[in-house]
mmCIF file of C-alpha atoms and ligand atoms in Angstrom:
data_model
loop_
_atom_site.group_PDB
_atom_site.id
_atom_site.type_symbol
_atom_site.label_atom_id
_atom_site.label_comp_id
_atom_site.label_asym_id
_atom_site.label_seq_id
_atom_site.Cartn_x
_atom_site.Cartn_y
_atom_site.Cartn_z
ATOM 1 C CA MET A 24 157.099 156.416 -94.868
ATOM 2 C CA ASN A 25 158.600 153.896 -92.849
ATOM 3 C CA GLY A 26 156.472 152.619 -90.231
ATOM 4 C CA LEU A 27 152.847 152.381 -91.994
ATOM 5 C CA LYS A 28 152.470 148.994 -91.097
ATOM 6 C CA GLU A 29 153.039 149.094 -87.197
ATOM 7 C CA LYS A 30 150.780 152.469 -87.177
ATOM 8 C CA TYR A 31 147.702 151.099 -89.147
ATOM 9 C CA GLY A 32 147.609 147.279 -89.180
ATOM 10 C CA HIS A 33 147.756 144.416 -91.812
ATOM 11 C CA THR A 34 146.123 144.530 -94.835
ATOM 12 C CA ALA A 35 145.861 146.960 -97.395
ATOM 13 C CA MET A 36 142.868 146.949 -100.086
ATOM 14 C CA ILE A 37 143.493 148.799 -103.488
ATOM 15 C CA ALA A 38 140.818 149.644 -105.576
ATOM 16 C CA GLY A 39 142.157 150.010 -108.852
ATOM 17 C CA ALA A 40 145.297 147.826 -108.454
ATOM 18 C CA SER A 41 146.137 146.518 -111.983
ATOM 19 C CA GLU A 42 148.341 149.255 -113.741
ATOM 20 C CA GLY A 43 150.211 152.134 -112.995
ATOM 21 C CA LEU A 44 149.297 154.300 -110.440
ATOM 22 C CA GLY A 45 147.204 151.471 -108.531
ATOM 23 C CA ALA A 46 149.918 149.107 -108.896
ATOM 24 C CA ALA A 47 152.573 151.459 -107.741
ATOM 25 C CA TYR A 48 150.652 151.766 -104.374
ATOM 26 C CA ALA A 49 150.323 147.695 -104.205
ATOM 27 C CA THR A 50 153.955 147.454 -104.486
ATOM 28 C CA ALA A 51 154.908 149.965 -101.950
ATOM 29 C CA LEU A 52 152.454 148.623 -99.139
ATOM 30 C CA ALA A 53 153.490 145.051 -99.773
ATOM 31 C CA LYS A 54 157.159 146.169 -99.491
ATOM 32 C CA GLN A 55 156.240 147.719 -96.084
ATOM 33 C CA GLY A 56 154.739 144.427 -95.115
ATOM 34 C CA PHE A 57 150.993 144.703 -95.629
ATOM 35 C CA ASP A 58 149.095 141.551 -97.122
ATOM 36 C CA VAL A 59 147.198 143.158 -100.141
ATOM 37 C CA VAL A 60 143.863 143.026 -101.778
ATOM 38 C CA LEU A 61 143.989 144.092 -105.383
ATOM 39 C CA ILE A 62 140.769 144.999 -107.141
ATOM 40 C CA ALA A 63 140.457 146.166 -111.095
ATOM 41 C CA ARG A 64 138.293 144.189 -113.455
ATOM 42 C CA ARG A 65 141.044 142.341 -115.461
ATOM 43 C CA VAL A 66 142.116 139.640 -113.658
ATOM 44 C CA GLU A 67 145.641 138.515 -115.715
ATOM 45 C CA PRO A 68 147.286 141.465 -114.593
ATOM 46 C CA LEU A 69 146.141 141.500 -111.072
ATOM 47 C CA ASN A 70 147.117 137.841 -110.553
ATOM 48 C CA GLU A 71 150.666 138.721 -112.187
ATOM 49 C CA LEU A 72 151.038 141.759 -109.763
ATOM 50 C CA ALA A 73 149.691 139.292 -106.736
ATOM 51 C CA ASP A 74 152.359 136.659 -107.668
ATOM 52 C CA LYS A 75 155.039 139.261 -108.145
ATOM 53 C CA LEU A 76 154.330 140.657 -104.770
ATOM 54 C CA ARG A 77 154.225 137.394 -102.770
ATOM 55 C CA ASN A 78 157.539 136.256 -104.317
ATOM 56 C CA ALA A 79 159.088 139.750 -103.877
ATOM 57 C CA TYR A 80 157.751 140.487 -100.086
ATOM 58 C CA LYS A 81 156.312 137.213 -98.916
ATOM 59 C CA VAL A 82 153.105 138.614 -98.401
ATOM 60 C CA GLN A 83 149.350 137.465 -99.035
ATOM 61 C CA SER A 84 148.038 138.923 -101.667
ATOM 62 C CA THR A 85 144.391 138.304 -103.034
ATOM 63 C CA VAL A 86 142.592 139.312 -106.110
ATOM 64 C CA ILE A 87 138.990 140.580 -106.523
ATOM 65 C CA ALA A 88 137.917 140.868 -109.963
ATOM 66 C CA CYS A 89 135.243 143.499 -109.842
ATOM 67 C CA ASP A 90 133.616 146.410 -111.985
ATOM 68 C CA LEU A 91 133.705 149.560 -109.462
ATOM 69 C CA ALA A 92 131.223 150.769 -111.960
ATOM 70 C CA ASP A 93 128.372 147.848 -110.410
ATOM 71 C CA LYS A 94 126.086 149.572 -108.243
ATOM 72 C CA ASP A 95 126.455 146.517 -105.860
ATOM 73 C CA ALA A 96 130.406 146.489 -105.990
ATOM 74 C CA THR A 97 130.622 147.332 -102.260
ATOM 75 C CA GLU A 98 128.451 144.173 -101.379
ATOM 76 C CA GLN A 99 130.853 142.086 -104.131
ATOM 77 C CA ILE A 100 134.173 143.075 -102.159
ATOM 78 C CA LYS A 101 132.412 142.624 -98.620
ATOM 79 C CA LEU A 102 131.492 139.127 -99.819
ATOM 80 C CA ALA A 103 135.014 138.124 -101.185
ATOM 81 C CA LEU A 104 136.579 139.300 -98.190
ATOM 82 C CA GLY A 105 134.593 137.848 -95.431
ATOM 83 C CA GLU A 106 135.289 138.516 -91.969
ATOM 84 C CA ARG A 107 138.865 139.949 -93.189
ATOM 85 C CA PRO A 108 139.867 143.677 -92.006
ATOM 86 C CA ILE A 109 140.852 146.091 -93.923
ATOM 87 C CA ASP A 110 143.491 148.429 -92.540
ATOM 88 C CA PHE A 111 144.790 150.552 -95.333
ATOM 89 C CA LEU A 112 142.679 151.434 -98.379
ATOM 90 C CA VAL A 113 143.747 153.421 -101.566
ATOM 91 C CA TYR A 114 140.719 154.286 -103.633
ATOM 92 C CA ASN A 115 142.283 154.811 -107.168
ATOM 93 C CA ALA A 116 140.445 153.435 -109.762
ATOM 94 C CA CYS A 117 138.722 156.381 -111.945
ATOM 95 C CA VAL A 118 136.984 156.827 -115.113
ATOM 96 C CA SER A 119 137.506 159.803 -117.427
ATOM 97 C CA TYR A 120 136.463 161.127 -120.735
ATOM 98 C CA ILE A 121 138.007 163.896 -122.742
ATOM 99 C CA GLY A 122 136.215 165.905 -125.182
ATOM 100 C CA PRO A 123 133.285 168.013 -125.378
ATOM 101 C CA PHE A 124 130.611 167.134 -122.906
ATOM 102 C CA LEU A 125 127.717 166.491 -125.345
ATOM 103 C CA GLU A 126 129.883 164.429 -127.712
ATOM 104 C CA THR A 127 129.656 161.434 -125.730
ATOM 105 C CA GLU A 128 126.389 159.550 -124.343
ATOM 106 C CA ILE A 129 125.181 160.292 -121.130
ATOM 107 C CA GLU A 130 126.042 156.948 -119.921
ATOM 108 C CA THR A 131 129.655 157.817 -120.080
ATOM 109 C CA HIS A 132 129.161 160.853 -117.585
ATOM 110 C CA LEU A 133 127.100 158.468 -115.329
ATOM 111 C CA ARG A 134 129.716 155.883 -115.354
ATOM 112 C CA ILE A 135 132.389 158.242 -114.300
ATOM 113 C CA ALA A 136 130.092 159.650 -111.713
ATOM 114 C CA GLU A 137 129.727 156.063 -110.474
ATOM 115 C CA VAL A 138 133.388 154.977 -110.417
ATOM 116 C CA ASN A 139 134.654 158.387 -108.829
ATOM 117 C CA MET A 140 132.088 159.231 -106.514
ATOM 118 C CA ILE A 141 129.452 156.737 -105.786
ATOM 119 C CA THR A 142 131.468 153.705 -105.225
ATOM 120 C CA PRO A 143 133.828 155.310 -103.190
ATOM 121 C CA MET A 144 131.299 156.978 -100.875
ATOM 122 C CA LYS A 145 129.851 153.597 -100.085
ATOM 123 C CA ILE A 146 133.370 151.900 -99.701
ATOM 124 C CA LEU A 147 134.689 154.312 -97.665
ATOM 125 C CA TYR A 148 130.654 153.917 -95.800
ATOM 126 C CA HIS A 149 131.292 150.325 -95.075
ATOM 127 C CA PHE A 150 135.305 149.960 -94.616
ATOM 128 C CA GLY A 151 135.602 153.683 -92.887
ATOM 129 C CA ALA A 152 133.136 152.571 -90.521
ATOM 130 C CA GLU A 153 135.043 149.197 -89.624
ATOM 131 C CA MET A 154 138.117 151.238 -89.312
ATOM 132 C CA LEU A 155 136.574 153.871 -86.860
ATOM 133 C CA LYS A 156 135.539 150.816 -84.507
ATOM 134 C CA ARG A 157 139.078 149.732 -84.311
ATOM 135 C CA ARG A 158 140.156 153.372 -84.083
ATOM 136 C CA ARG A 159 142.665 152.762 -86.677
ATOM 137 C CA GLY A 160 143.150 152.657 -90.408
ATOM 138 C CA ALA A 161 144.116 154.982 -93.601
ATOM 139 C CA ILE A 162 142.636 155.704 -96.627
ATOM 140 C CA VAL A 163 144.077 157.439 -99.773
ATOM 141 C CA MET A 164 141.484 158.869 -102.115
ATOM 142 C CA MET A 165 142.999 159.844 -105.884
ATOM 143 C CA ALA A 166 141.978 163.013 -106.717
ATOM 144 C CA SER A 167 143.703 165.386 -109.510
ATOM 145 C CA MET A 168 144.758 168.677 -110.205
ATOM 146 C CA ALA A 169 141.721 168.896 -112.980
ATOM 147 C CA GLY A 170 139.345 169.251 -109.734
ATOM 148 C CA LEU A 171 140.852 172.600 -108.857
ATOM 149 C CA GLN A 172 139.236 174.664 -110.883
ATOM 150 C CA GLY A 173 136.605 173.998 -113.754
ATOM 151 C CA SER A 174 138.102 171.579 -116.631
ATOM 152 C CA GLY A 175 136.928 172.127 -120.329
ATOM 153 C CA TYR A 176 136.795 169.196 -122.179
ATOM 154 C CA LEU A 177 137.095 167.039 -119.046
ATOM 155 C CA SER A 178 134.139 168.846 -117.315
ATOM 156 C CA THR A 179 132.781 165.580 -115.664
ATOM 157 C CA TYR A 180 136.072 163.927 -114.756
ATOM 158 C CA GLY A 181 137.228 167.304 -113.049
ATOM 159 C CA ALA A 182 134.105 167.725 -111.067
ATOM 160 C CA THR A 183 134.140 164.149 -109.683
ATOM 161 C CA LYS A 184 138.142 164.653 -108.644
ATOM 162 C CA ALA A 185 137.035 167.792 -106.931
ATOM 163 C CA PHE A 186 134.098 165.737 -105.172
ATOM 164 C CA ASP A 187 136.920 163.369 -103.917
ATOM 165 C CA ARG A 188 138.711 165.999 -102.658
ATOM 166 C CA ILE A 189 136.402 167.847 -100.641
ATOM 167 C CA PHE A 190 134.808 164.442 -99.734
ATOM 168 C CA ALA A 191 138.233 163.327 -98.186
ATOM 169 C CA GLU A 192 138.935 166.662 -96.403
ATOM 170 C CA GLY A 193 135.522 166.759 -94.834
ATOM 171 C CA LEU A 194 136.523 163.095 -93.599
ATOM 172 C CA TRP A 195 139.710 164.076 -92.607
ATOM 173 C CA TYR A 196 138.102 166.308 -89.872
ATOM 174 C CA GLU A 197 135.329 164.057 -88.832
ATOM 175 C CA TRP A 198 138.191 161.328 -88.103
ATOM 176 C CA LYS A 199 141.334 163.117 -87.359
ATOM 177 C CA ASN A 200 140.826 162.382 -83.501
ATOM 178 C CA LYS A 201 139.690 158.693 -83.918
ATOM 179 C CA GLY A 202 142.486 157.030 -85.413
ATOM 180 C CA VAL A 203 141.568 157.110 -88.682
ATOM 181 C CA ASP A 204 143.845 159.166 -91.377
ATOM 182 C CA ILE A 205 142.448 160.046 -94.614
ATOM 183 C CA ILE A 206 144.248 162.020 -97.568
ATOM 184 C CA ALA A 207 143.407 163.029 -100.821
ATOM 185 C CA CYS A 208 146.132 163.258 -103.351
ATOM 186 C CA CYS A 209 145.565 165.911 -106.221
ATOM 187 C CA ALA A 210 148.381 164.288 -108.698
ATOM 188 C CA GLY A 211 148.991 166.272 -111.815
ATOM 189 C CA ALA A 212 149.948 164.623 -114.850
ATOM 190 C CA THR A 213 151.449 160.785 -114.230
ATOM 191 C CA ALA A 214 153.062 158.626 -116.771
ATOM 192 C CA THR A 215 150.378 155.722 -116.398
ATOM 193 C CA PRO A 216 149.756 153.764 -118.901
ATOM 194 C CA ASN A 217 146.123 155.148 -119.021
ATOM 195 C CA TYR A 218 147.815 158.658 -119.129
ATOM 196 C CA LEU A 219 150.269 157.978 -122.049
ATOM 197 C CA ASN A 220 147.008 155.938 -124.121
ATOM 198 C CA THR A 221 145.471 159.427 -124.437
ATOM 199 C CA ASN A 222 148.629 160.782 -126.360
ATOM 200 C CA PRO A 223 148.630 164.044 -124.737
ATOM 201 C CA LYS A 224 150.432 166.688 -126.740
ATOM 202 C CA LYS A 225 153.477 169.141 -125.166
ATOM 203 C CA THR A 226 151.632 172.355 -124.713
ATOM 204 C CA SER A 227 154.487 174.601 -123.751
ATOM 205 C CA ILE A 228 158.018 174.560 -122.571
ATOM 206 C CA PHE A 229 156.763 175.389 -118.923
ATOM 207 C CA GLU A 230 154.199 172.745 -118.651
ATOM 208 C CA PRO A 231 155.323 170.530 -115.658
ATOM 209 C CA LYS A 232 156.954 166.789 -116.292
ATOM 210 C CA ALA A 233 154.603 163.851 -115.718
ATOM 211 C CA GLN A 234 155.903 162.499 -112.559
ATOM 212 C CA THR A 235 156.188 158.586 -112.231
ATOM 213 C CA PRO A 236 153.668 156.546 -110.373
ATOM 214 C CA GLU A 237 156.112 155.766 -107.958
ATOM 215 C CA GLU A 238 157.079 159.364 -107.293
ATOM 216 C CA VAL A 239 153.233 159.968 -106.515
ATOM 217 C CA VAL A 240 153.030 157.039 -104.209
ATOM 218 C CA VAL A 241 155.878 157.967 -102.040
ATOM 219 C CA GLU A 242 154.810 161.527 -101.330
ATOM 220 C CA CYS A 243 151.369 160.614 -100.654
ATOM 221 C CA LEU A 244 152.506 157.761 -98.191
ATOM 222 C CA THR A 245 154.950 160.361 -96.589
ATOM 223 C CA LYS A 246 152.332 162.852 -96.265
ATOM 224 C CA ILE A 247 149.573 160.601 -94.797
ATOM 225 C CA GLY A 248 148.469 161.588 -91.451
ATOM 226 C CA GLN A 249 149.860 164.949 -91.629
ATOM 227 C CA THR A 250 147.438 166.702 -93.899
ATOM 228 C CA PRO A 251 143.655 166.599 -95.440
ATOM 229 C CA SER A 252 144.831 166.709 -99.179
ATOM 230 C CA TYR A 253 148.036 168.162 -101.182
ATOM 231 C CA ILE A 254 149.367 168.708 -104.640
ATOM 232 C CA SER A 255 151.558 165.846 -105.777
ATOM 233 C CA GLY A 256 155.148 167.083 -107.316
ATOM 234 C CA ARG A 257 156.840 170.515 -106.662
ATOM 235 C CA SER A 258 156.527 171.985 -110.257
ATOM 236 C CA ASN A 259 152.459 170.774 -110.105
ATOM 237 C CA ARG A 260 152.780 173.217 -106.482
ATOM 238 C CA PHE A 261 154.152 175.920 -108.502
ATOM 239 C CA ALA A 262 151.519 175.675 -111.451
ATOM 240 C CA SER A 263 148.666 175.651 -108.977
ATOM 241 C CA PHE A 264 149.895 178.421 -107.091
ATOM 242 C CA LEU A 265 149.943 180.532 -109.992
ATOM 243 C CA MET A 266 146.328 179.218 -111.149
ATOM 244 C CA GLN A 267 144.441 179.167 -107.654
ATOM 245 C CA LYS A 268 146.530 182.172 -105.819
ATOM 246 C CA LEU A 269 147.757 185.031 -108.659
ATOM 247 C CA PHE A 270 145.048 184.464 -111.569
ATOM 248 C CA SER A 271 141.751 185.127 -111.467
ATOM 249 C CA ARG A 272 138.871 182.108 -111.485
ATOM 250 C CA LYS A 273 138.260 183.296 -115.180
ATOM 251 C CA ALA A 274 141.786 183.067 -116.164
ATOM 252 C CA ALA A 275 142.495 179.635 -114.276
ATOM 253 C CA VAL A 276 139.652 178.118 -115.879
ATOM 254 C CA ASN A 277 140.316 179.567 -119.351
ATOM 255 C CA MET A 278 143.851 178.366 -119.190
ATOM 256 C CA MET A 279 142.895 174.906 -118.183
ATOM 257 C CA GLY A 280 140.315 174.844 -121.164
ATOM 258 C CA ASP A 281 142.685 175.979 -123.626
ATOM 259 C CA THR A 282 145.641 173.721 -122.417
ATOM 260 C CA THR A 283 143.222 170.517 -122.554
ATOM 261 C CA LYS A 284 142.393 171.747 -126.170
ATOM 262 C CA LYS A 285 145.836 172.189 -127.378
ATOM 263 C CA MET A 286 146.966 169.021 -125.908
ATOM 264 C CA TYR A 287 144.132 166.593 -127.323
ATOM 265 C CA ASP A 288 143.941 168.796 -130.418
ATOM 266 C CA ILE A 289 139.922 169.194 -130.063
ATOM 267 C CA LYS A 290 138.126 171.243 -132.596
ATOM 268 C CA TYR A 291 135.476 172.639 -130.644
HETATM 269 N N1 NAP B 316 147.685 159.523 -114.562
HETATM 270 C C1 NAP B 316 147.471 160.487 -114.602
HETATM 271 O O1 NAP B 316 147.718 161.816 -115.430
HETATM 272 C C2 NAP B 316 146.564 161.559 -113.295
HETATM 273 C C3 NAP B 316 146.443 162.614 -113.048
HETATM 274 C C4 NAP B 316 145.724 163.114 -111.854
HETATM 275 C C5 NAP B 316 144.968 162.269 -111.164
HETATM 276 N N2 NAP B 316 145.015 160.945 -111.210
HETATM 277 C C6 NAP B 316 143.942 159.920 -110.721
HETATM 278 O O2 NAP B 316 144.991 158.590 -110.639
HETATM 279 C C7 NAP B 316 144.282 157.620 -110.568
HETATM 280 C C8 NAP B 316 144.816 156.486 -111.473
HETATM 281 O O3 NAP B 316 144.479 157.075 -112.651
HETATM 282 P P1 NAP B 316 145.156 156.667 -113.611
HETATM 283 O O4 NAP B 316 144.296 156.732 -114.759
HETATM 284 O O5 NAP B 316 146.621 157.066 -114.165
HETATM 285 O O6 NAP B 316 145.107 155.279 -113.579
HETATM 286 P P2 NAP B 316 146.017 153.964 -113.199
HETATM 287 O O7 NAP B 316 146.437 153.820 -111.652
HETATM 288 O O8 NAP B 316 147.371 153.658 -114.107
HETATM 289 O O9 NAP B 316 144.717 152.513 -113.257
HETATM 290 C C9 NAP B 316 143.632 152.453 -113.146
HETATM 291 C C10 NAP B 316 143.215 151.346 -112.402
HETATM 292 O O10 NAP B 316 141.841 151.652 -112.154
HETATM 293 C C11 NAP B 316 141.187 150.078 -112.405
HETATM 294 N N3 NAP B 316 139.791 150.541 -113.211
HETATM 295 C C12 NAP B 316 139.246 151.445 -114.089
HETATM 296 N N4 NAP B 316 138.017 151.317 -114.209
HETATM 297 C C13 NAP B 316 137.831 150.431 -113.329
HETATM 298 C C14 NAP B 316 136.176 149.968 -112.889
HETATM 299 N N5 NAP B 316 135.072 150.647 -113.101
HETATM 300 N N6 NAP B 316 136.191 148.692 -111.684
HETATM 301 C C15 NAP B 316 137.483 148.349 -111.356
HETATM 302 N N7 NAP B 316 138.670 148.784 -111.606
HETATM 303 C C16 NAP B 316 138.903 149.678 -112.413
HETATM 304 C C17 NAP B 316 142.196 149.727 -113.679
HETATM 305 O O11 NAP B 316 141.791 148.213 -114.150
HETATM 306 P P3 NAP B 316 141.137 147.711 -114.969
HETATM 307 O O12 NAP B 316 141.153 148.455 -116.232
HETATM 308 O O13 NAP B 316 141.620 146.084 -114.901
HETATM 309 O O14 NAP B 316 139.634 147.642 -114.370
HETATM 310 C C18 NAP B 316 143.361 150.232 -113.313
HETATM 311 O O15 NAP B 316 143.928 149.080 -112.518
HETATM 312 C C19 NAP B 316 142.481 158.088 -110.747
HETATM 313 O O16 NAP B 316 141.876 158.247 -109.648
HETATM 314 C C20 NAP B 316 143.078 159.528 -111.428
HETATM 315 O O17 NAP B 316 141.777 160.164 -111.117
HETATM 316 C C21 NAP B 316 145.739 160.492 -112.643
#
């Protein structure tokens, strides 16, 4: 994971940086010497993290408060950055909803689609093009194991995470010989405040242990440039091998839905 700054440039931008995985990416990249641009809605935790990184690693840290569900989020970010180039981009932010598809308003699903698919597409359209012009850059798209098969009670979220992976893989092919590396990280359960706040119940003794955000980040930053996408963590890779290669698609979809139902005590 060393040498990322020498390879990719000076400034990293993390969309969804105020806590959990986003904060862990920001910390790891600042530790490598990148100046960081931190984006999320809540300014207070962003400012705290920015101060911490400035003091610990003597890097420049900039905060941009932005709701990535806004249709003009990319324009807001471009305006805040001015001419400043972004060399390393992490799209980490996401919205999710756990429960039966019809038991929340359509607006929730549209918001999930906006933050998890439409905004990253717009952000990559602009910042990816800038990286290609300089023939240098790196992009991490956070995907999820929920996107590896239909995921009942996470139907919209899972579908957007499948999009994130497939989108990144396609761009990996298009950009691989043009100096821009892109990777989709398919994480499993990760002990972020967001995940822990959902109060997941343990469903079986064979369930993979949640990774720490730092574990996910180290693995991702080690793998970037080597593969279009990967599954984070050995036990998640094993679980995914069983689900994708040994089970029928029907069995995998059933197992995913049954596990989520049990995990969140869903009566439906
Ligand atoms: N945690 C897991 O178990 C897990 C598993 C698989 C995949 N993933 C993937 O990993 C990524 C991180 O997930 P996480 O839930 O664990 O979150 P996290 O990294 O702990 O935090 C999510 C970040 O996104 C920001 N964010 C959320 N909605 C936003 C919006 N509309 N505009 C701007 N910023 C926004 C949040 O800040 P504000 O609230 O301040 O805006 C926060 O900084 C996601 O892409 C997720 O799909 C996570």
